[in-house]
Amino acid sequence: MKEIFFLSGLPRAGNTLFGSIMNQNPDVGVSANSICADMMGELFTLKHTDIFKNYPDHKSFDNVAKKVFENYYKDWNYKYIIDRAPWGYPINLKFLKETRSNIKIIVLVRDIVEVLGSFIRWSQKEPTSFVNQYDAKTIEEKCDMLMNKDGVIVKELIAIKHLLEHQPKELYHLLEYNNLVEHPRKTIDGVYEFLGIPKFKHHFTNLDQFKVNGMEYD
């Protein structure tokens, strides 16, 4: 039976780099941005419908909700799955706690100024970057757009704050971007220790593009 772990963290904080390294291990599959959190959210909204309230069959509902990850990753041939989504966000974490035990979340963090700088540099190199798809023209306008309250940066900041202030330390493991870049072996070993799974001899130069379960980014 597969073990399911979770990855949350700021954008431009090494998500793809982390996945490219961990996916060298044939027993580990780190997902790209996952839709599982959204699926869980859609599923739990059904509990607020008149149909469910009229016939609140919680046991049957739980039979489905508790198997979302197992069914989604049924054809992934790995012992350990690391699902990437904003799992520290309060409502997402609530879904996890209602359906799973032994939750472990890896949390990628990076200085926000560095995150914004990385986005800006990317937008300057890549004309098709989503940062260039809005009316924002100046660097300041682009940063304001990136930091809007409904954007992914703020959402992940809320998730990290919620974990740090309201959750036990055994639930999460902070992974600093600069540590991953400057001390990759020690940093990755720390992830294995947190997850409690056998370590693997990774290489940290000439990395392949992110790929998992035979798929790459489009």
mmCIF file of C-alpha atoms in Angstrom:
data_model
loop_
_atom_site.group_PDB
_atom_site.id
_atom_site.type_symbol
_atom_site.label_atom_id
_atom_site.label_comp_id
_atom_site.label_asym_id
_atom_site.label_seq_id
_atom_site.Cartn_x
_atom_site.Cartn_y
_atom_site.Cartn_z
ATOM 1 C CA MET A 1 0.000 0.000 0.000
ATOM 2 C CA LYS A 2 1.301 3.452 -0.930
ATOM 3 C CA GLU A 3 2.144 6.008 1.738
ATOM 4 C CA ILE A 4 0.880 9.495 0.987
ATOM 5 C CA PHE A 5 2.795 12.577 2.107
ATOM 6 C CA PHE A 6 2.243 16.234 1.268
ATOM 7 C CA LEU A 7 4.194 19.169 -0.163
ATOM 8 C CA SER A 8 3.183 22.776 0.390
ATOM 9 C CA GLY A 9 5.152 25.942 -0.087
ATOM 10 C CA LEU A 10 5.745 29.275 -1.703
ATOM 11 C CA PRO A 11 6.071 29.477 -5.488
ATOM 12 C CA ARG A 12 9.618 30.026 -6.797
ATOM 13 C CA ALA A 13 10.882 28.337 -3.626
ATOM 14 C CA GLY A 14 12.241 25.177 -5.230
ATOM 15 C CA ASN A 15 9.122 23.091 -5.782
ATOM 16 C CA THR A 16 10.234 21.837 -9.204
ATOM 17 C CA LEU A 17 13.859 21.500 -8.092
ATOM 18 C CA PHE A 18 12.796 19.480 -5.061
ATOM 19 C CA GLY A 19 10.597 17.236 -7.213
ATOM 20 C CA SER A 20 13.354 16.711 -9.785
ATOM 21 C CA ILE A 21 15.724 15.569 -7.045
ATOM 22 C CA MET A 22 13.304 13.367 -5.119
ATOM 23 C CA ASN A 23 11.934 11.726 -8.263
ATOM 24 C CA GLN A 24 15.372 10.230 -8.916
ATOM 25 C CA ASN A 25 14.363 7.723 -6.264
ATOM 26 C CA PRO A 26 12.305 5.006 -8.009
ATOM 27 C CA ASP A 27 10.275 4.543 -4.826
ATOM 28 C CA VAL A 28 9.222 8.202 -4.596
ATOM 29 C CA GLY A 29 6.775 10.148 -6.766
ATOM 30 C CA VAL A 30 6.489 13.894 -6.150
ATOM 31 C CA SER A 31 3.528 15.302 -8.053
ATOM 32 C CA ALA A 32 3.363 18.528 -10.010
ATOM 33 C CA ASN A 33 0.677 20.952 -8.845
ATOM 34 C CA SER A 34 -2.063 18.561 -7.813
ATOM 35 C CA ILE A 35 -5.836 18.850 -8.192
ATOM 36 C CA CYS A 36 -6.447 16.656 -5.141
ATOM 37 C CA ALA A 37 -7.012 19.611 -2.813
ATOM 38 C CA ASP A 38 -9.610 21.007 -5.221
ATOM 39 C CA MET A 39 -11.262 17.594 -5.525
ATOM 40 C CA MET A 40 -11.470 17.340 -1.753
ATOM 41 C CA GLY A 41 -12.935 20.830 -1.593
ATOM 42 C CA GLU A 42 -15.598 20.051 -4.187
ATOM 43 C CA LEU A 43 -16.433 16.810 -2.407
ATOM 44 C CA PHE A 44 -16.889 18.427 0.986
ATOM 45 C CA THR A 45 -19.183 21.133 -0.442
ATOM 46 C CA LEU A 46 -21.702 18.336 -1.001
ATOM 47 C CA LYS A 47 -22.166 18.129 2.760
ATOM 48 C CA HIS A 48 -23.799 21.564 2.605
ATOM 49 C CA THR A 49 -26.384 20.600 0.010
ATOM 50 C CA ASP A 50 -30.042 20.014 0.864
ATOM 51 C CA ILE A 51 -29.800 16.472 -0.482
ATOM 52 C CA PHE A 52 -27.055 15.503 1.970
ATOM 53 C CA LYS A 53 -28.614 17.380 4.880
ATOM 54 C CA ASN A 54 -31.892 15.572 4.237
ATOM 55 C CA TYR A 55 -30.132 12.198 4.338
ATOM 56 C CA PRO A 56 -26.739 12.743 6.066
ATOM 57 C CA ASP A 57 -25.038 9.440 5.316
ATOM 58 C CA HIS A 58 -21.631 10.362 6.752
ATOM 59 C CA LYS A 59 -20.267 6.831 6.698
ATOM 60 C CA SER A 60 -20.852 6.387 2.975
ATOM 61 C CA PHE A 61 -19.449 9.865 2.318
ATOM 62 C CA ASP A 62 -16.316 8.998 4.286
ATOM 63 C CA ASN A 63 -15.881 5.805 2.260
ATOM 64 C CA VAL A 64 -15.315 8.034 -0.772
ATOM 65 C CA ALA A 65 -13.470 10.944 0.861
ATOM 66 C CA LYS A 66 -10.935 8.708 2.594
ATOM 67 C CA LYS A 67 -10.014 7.019 -0.687
ATOM 68 C CA VAL A 68 -9.435 10.105 -2.864
ATOM 69 C CA PHE A 69 -5.649 9.823 -2.794
ATOM 70 C CA GLU A 70 -5.520 6.053 -3.083
ATOM 71 C CA ASN A 71 -7.782 6.126 -6.127
ATOM 72 C CA TYR A 72 -6.112 9.143 -7.730
ATOM 73 C CA TYR A 73 -2.670 7.557 -7.413
ATOM 74 C CA LYS A 74 -3.767 3.987 -8.068
ATOM 75 C CA ASP A 75 -1.679 3.696 -11.256
ATOM 76 C CA TRP A 76 1.405 5.428 -9.867
ATOM 77 C CA ASN A 77 3.995 2.731 -9.319
ATOM 78 C CA TYR A 78 5.713 4.226 -6.258
ATOM 79 C CA LYS A 79 5.860 3.254 -2.602
ATOM 80 C CA TYR A 80 5.724 6.865 -1.500
ATOM 81 C CA ILE A 81 3.663 9.667 -3.034
ATOM 82 C CA ILE A 82 4.250 13.331 -2.184
ATOM 83 C CA ASP A 83 1.210 15.356 -3.267
ATOM 84 C CA ARG A 84 1.837 19.034 -3.946
ATOM 85 C CA ALA A 85 -0.887 21.554 -3.097
ATOM 86 C CA PRO A 86 -1.419 24.313 -0.485
ATOM 87 C CA TRP A 87 -2.059 21.713 2.221
ATOM 88 C CA GLY A 88 -1.198 24.041 5.098
ATOM 89 C CA TYR A 89 -4.106 26.307 4.156
ATOM 90 C CA PRO A 90 -6.666 26.007 6.982
ATOM 91 C CA ILE A 91 -9.554 24.525 4.996
ATOM 92 C CA ASN A 92 -7.302 22.099 3.091
ATOM 93 C CA LEU A 93 -5.674 20.928 6.306
ATOM 94 C CA LYS A 94 -9.133 20.465 7.807
ATOM 95 C CA PHE A 95 -10.028 18.117 4.922
ATOM 96 C CA LEU A 96 -6.833 16.134 5.497
ATOM 97 C CA LYS A 97 -7.487 15.770 9.208
ATOM 98 C CA GLU A 98 -11.014 14.528 8.564
ATOM 99 C CA THR A 99 -9.847 11.838 6.149
ATOM 100 C CA ARG A 100 -6.295 10.849 7.060
ATOM 101 C CA SER A 101 -4.019 10.029 9.972
ATOM 102 C CA ASN A 102 -0.230 10.455 10.313
ATOM 103 C CA ILE A 103 -0.158 13.624 8.180
ATOM 104 C CA LYS A 104 3.305 14.891 7.210
ATOM 105 C CA ILE A 105 3.736 18.088 5.204
ATOM 106 C CA ILE A 106 7.002 19.332 3.666
ATOM 107 C CA VAL A 107 6.873 23.136 3.511
ATOM 108 C CA LEU A 108 9.112 25.027 1.086
ATOM 109 C CA VAL A 109 9.948 28.556 2.236
ATOM 110 C CA ARG A 110 11.939 31.450 0.807
ATOM 111 C CA ASP A 111 12.308 35.149 1.535
ATOM 112 C CA ILE A 112 9.367 36.943 -0.114
ATOM 113 C CA VAL A 113 11.597 39.569 -1.735
ATOM 114 C CA GLU A 114 13.560 36.739 -3.362
ATOM 115 C CA VAL A 115 10.314 35.111 -4.504
ATOM 116 C CA LEU A 116 9.141 38.339 -6.127
ATOM 117 C CA GLY A 117 12.567 38.911 -7.677
ATOM 118 C CA SER A 118 12.489 35.416 -9.162
ATOM 119 C CA PHE A 119 9.061 36.057 -10.688
ATOM 120 C CA ILE A 120 10.205 39.363 -12.163
ATOM 121 C CA ARG A 121 13.357 37.860 -13.682
ATOM 122 C CA TRP A 122 11.280 35.035 -15.147
ATOM 123 C CA SER A 123 8.804 37.507 -16.672
ATOM 124 C CA GLN A 124 11.680 39.415 -18.272
ATOM 125 C CA LYS A 125 13.138 36.272 -19.834
ATOM 126 C CA GLU A 126 9.857 34.628 -20.830
ATOM 127 C CA PRO A 127 7.303 36.835 -22.647
ATOM 128 C CA THR A 128 4.561 34.208 -22.225
ATOM 129 C CA SER A 129 4.925 34.229 -18.413
ATOM 130 C CA PHE A 130 1.567 34.721 -16.679
ATOM 131 C CA VAL A 131 3.107 37.741 -14.945
ATOM 132 C CA ASN A 132 3.027 39.476 -18.344
ATOM 133 C CA GLN A 133 -0.582 38.585 -19.072
ATOM 134 C CA TYR A 134 -2.072 41.350 -16.931
ATOM 135 C CA ASP A 135 -2.221 45.146 -17.207
ATOM 136 C CA ALA A 136 0.704 45.509 -14.790
ATOM 137 C CA LYS A 137 3.638 47.097 -16.654
ATOM 138 C CA THR A 138 6.189 48.295 -14.109
ATOM 139 C CA ILE A 139 8.042 46.074 -11.665
ATOM 140 C CA GLU A 140 6.090 47.657 -8.797
ATOM 141 C CA GLU A 141 2.756 46.979 -10.506
ATOM 142 C CA LYS A 142 3.756 43.387 -11.185
ATOM 143 C CA CYS A 143 4.748 42.888 -7.544
ATOM 144 C CA ASP A 144 1.427 44.374 -6.399
ATOM 145 C CA MET A 145 -0.364 41.974 -8.731
ATOM 146 C CA LEU A 146 1.627 38.991 -7.451
ATOM 147 C CA MET A 147 0.862 39.912 -3.834
ATOM 148 C CA ASN A 148 -2.895 40.299 -4.282
ATOM 149 C CA LYS A 149 -4.887 38.732 -1.457
ATOM 150 C CA ASP A 150 -6.318 35.972 -3.656
ATOM 151 C CA GLY A 151 -3.009 35.041 -5.259
ATOM 152 C CA VAL A 152 -0.918 31.960 -4.646
ATOM 153 C CA ILE A 153 1.821 33.786 -2.692
ATOM 154 C CA VAL A 154 -0.558 35.170 -0.077
ATOM 155 C CA LYS A 155 -2.433 31.870 0.074
ATOM 156 C CA GLU A 156 0.784 29.998 0.805
ATOM 157 C CA LEU A 157 1.845 32.611 3.373
ATOM 158 C CA ILE A 158 -1.452 32.063 5.181
ATOM 159 C CA ALA A 159 -0.841 28.313 5.012
ATOM 160 C CA ILE A 160 2.659 28.633 6.488
ATOM 161 C CA LYS A 161 1.443 30.998 9.235
ATOM 162 C CA HIS A 162 -1.351 28.574 10.116
ATOM 163 C CA LEU A 163 1.091 25.664 10.404
ATOM 164 C CA LEU A 164 3.613 27.591 12.500
ATOM 165 C CA GLU A 165 1.097 29.106 14.892
ATOM 166 C CA HIS A 166 -1.565 26.433 15.244
ATOM 167 C CA GLN A 167 -0.139 23.004 14.405
ATOM 168 C CA PRO A 168 2.241 20.617 16.205
ATOM 169 C CA LYS A 169 5.808 20.586 14.869
ATOM 170 C CA GLU A 170 5.589 16.870 14.101
ATOM 171 C CA LEU A 171 3.067 17.714 11.359
ATOM 172 C CA TYR A 172 5.375 19.804 9.155
ATOM 173 C CA HIS A 173 9.003 20.158 8.081
ATOM 174 C CA LEU A 174 10.295 23.538 6.883
ATOM 175 C CA LEU A 175 12.639 23.362 3.919
ATOM 176 C CA GLU A 176 14.524 26.584 3.176
ATOM 177 C CA TYR A 177 15.162 27.251 -0.512
ATOM 178 C CA ASN A 178 18.698 28.511 0.086
ATOM 179 C CA ASN A 179 19.556 25.410 2.105
ATOM 180 C CA LEU A 180 18.249 23.219 -0.712
ATOM 181 C CA VAL A 181 20.450 25.056 -3.230
ATOM 182 C CA GLU A 182 23.582 25.395 -1.107
ATOM 183 C CA HIS A 183 23.439 22.169 0.952
ATOM 184 C CA PRO A 184 21.240 19.824 -1.087
ATOM 185 C CA ARG A 185 22.442 16.485 0.304
ATOM 186 C CA LYS A 186 22.013 17.481 3.949
ATOM 187 C CA THR A 187 18.667 19.131 3.199
ATOM 188 C CA ILE A 188 17.267 16.137 1.314
ATOM 189 C CA ASP A 189 18.511 13.757 4.036
ATOM 190 C CA GLY A 190 16.505 15.858 6.490
ATOM 191 C CA VAL A 191 13.374 15.270 4.391
ATOM 192 C CA TYR A 192 13.905 11.501 4.479
ATOM 193 C CA GLU A 193 14.362 11.624 8.240
ATOM 194 C CA PHE A 194 11.158 13.627 8.649
ATOM 195 C CA LEU A 195 9.167 11.227 6.470
ATOM 196 C CA GLY A 196 10.728 8.184 8.127
ATOM 197 C CA ILE A 197 11.508 6.387 4.867
ATOM 198 C CA PRO A 198 14.763 4.836 3.539
ATOM 199 C CA LYS A 199 17.287 7.308 2.131
ATOM 200 C CA PHE A 200 18.476 7.260 -1.483
ATOM 201 C CA LYS A 201 21.777 8.312 -3.052
ATOM 202 C CA HIS A 202 20.776 11.330 -5.132
ATOM 203 C CA HIS A 203 22.865 13.373 -7.524
ATOM 204 C CA PHE A 204 22.604 17.150 -7.467
ATOM 205 C CA THR A 205 24.202 18.317 -10.703
ATOM 206 C CA ASN A 206 23.037 18.049 -14.336
ATOM 207 C CA LEU A 207 19.480 17.469 -13.167
ATOM 208 C CA ASP A 208 16.811 16.224 -15.557
ATOM 209 C CA GLN A 209 13.649 18.196 -16.212
ATOM 210 C CA PHE A 210 10.808 17.500 -13.805
ATOM 211 C CA LYS A 211 9.087 14.255 -14.722
ATOM 212 C CA VAL A 212 6.916 11.818 -12.786
ATOM 213 C CA ASN A 213 4.840 8.776 -13.706
ATOM 214 C CA GLY A 214 5.906 9.182 -17.334
ATOM 215 C CA MET A 215 4.523 12.739 -17.612
ATOM 216 C CA GLU A 216 6.103 16.168 -17.948
ATOM 217 C CA TYR A 217 4.776 19.719 -17.794
ATOM 218 C CA ASP A 218 2.913 20.855 -20.901
#
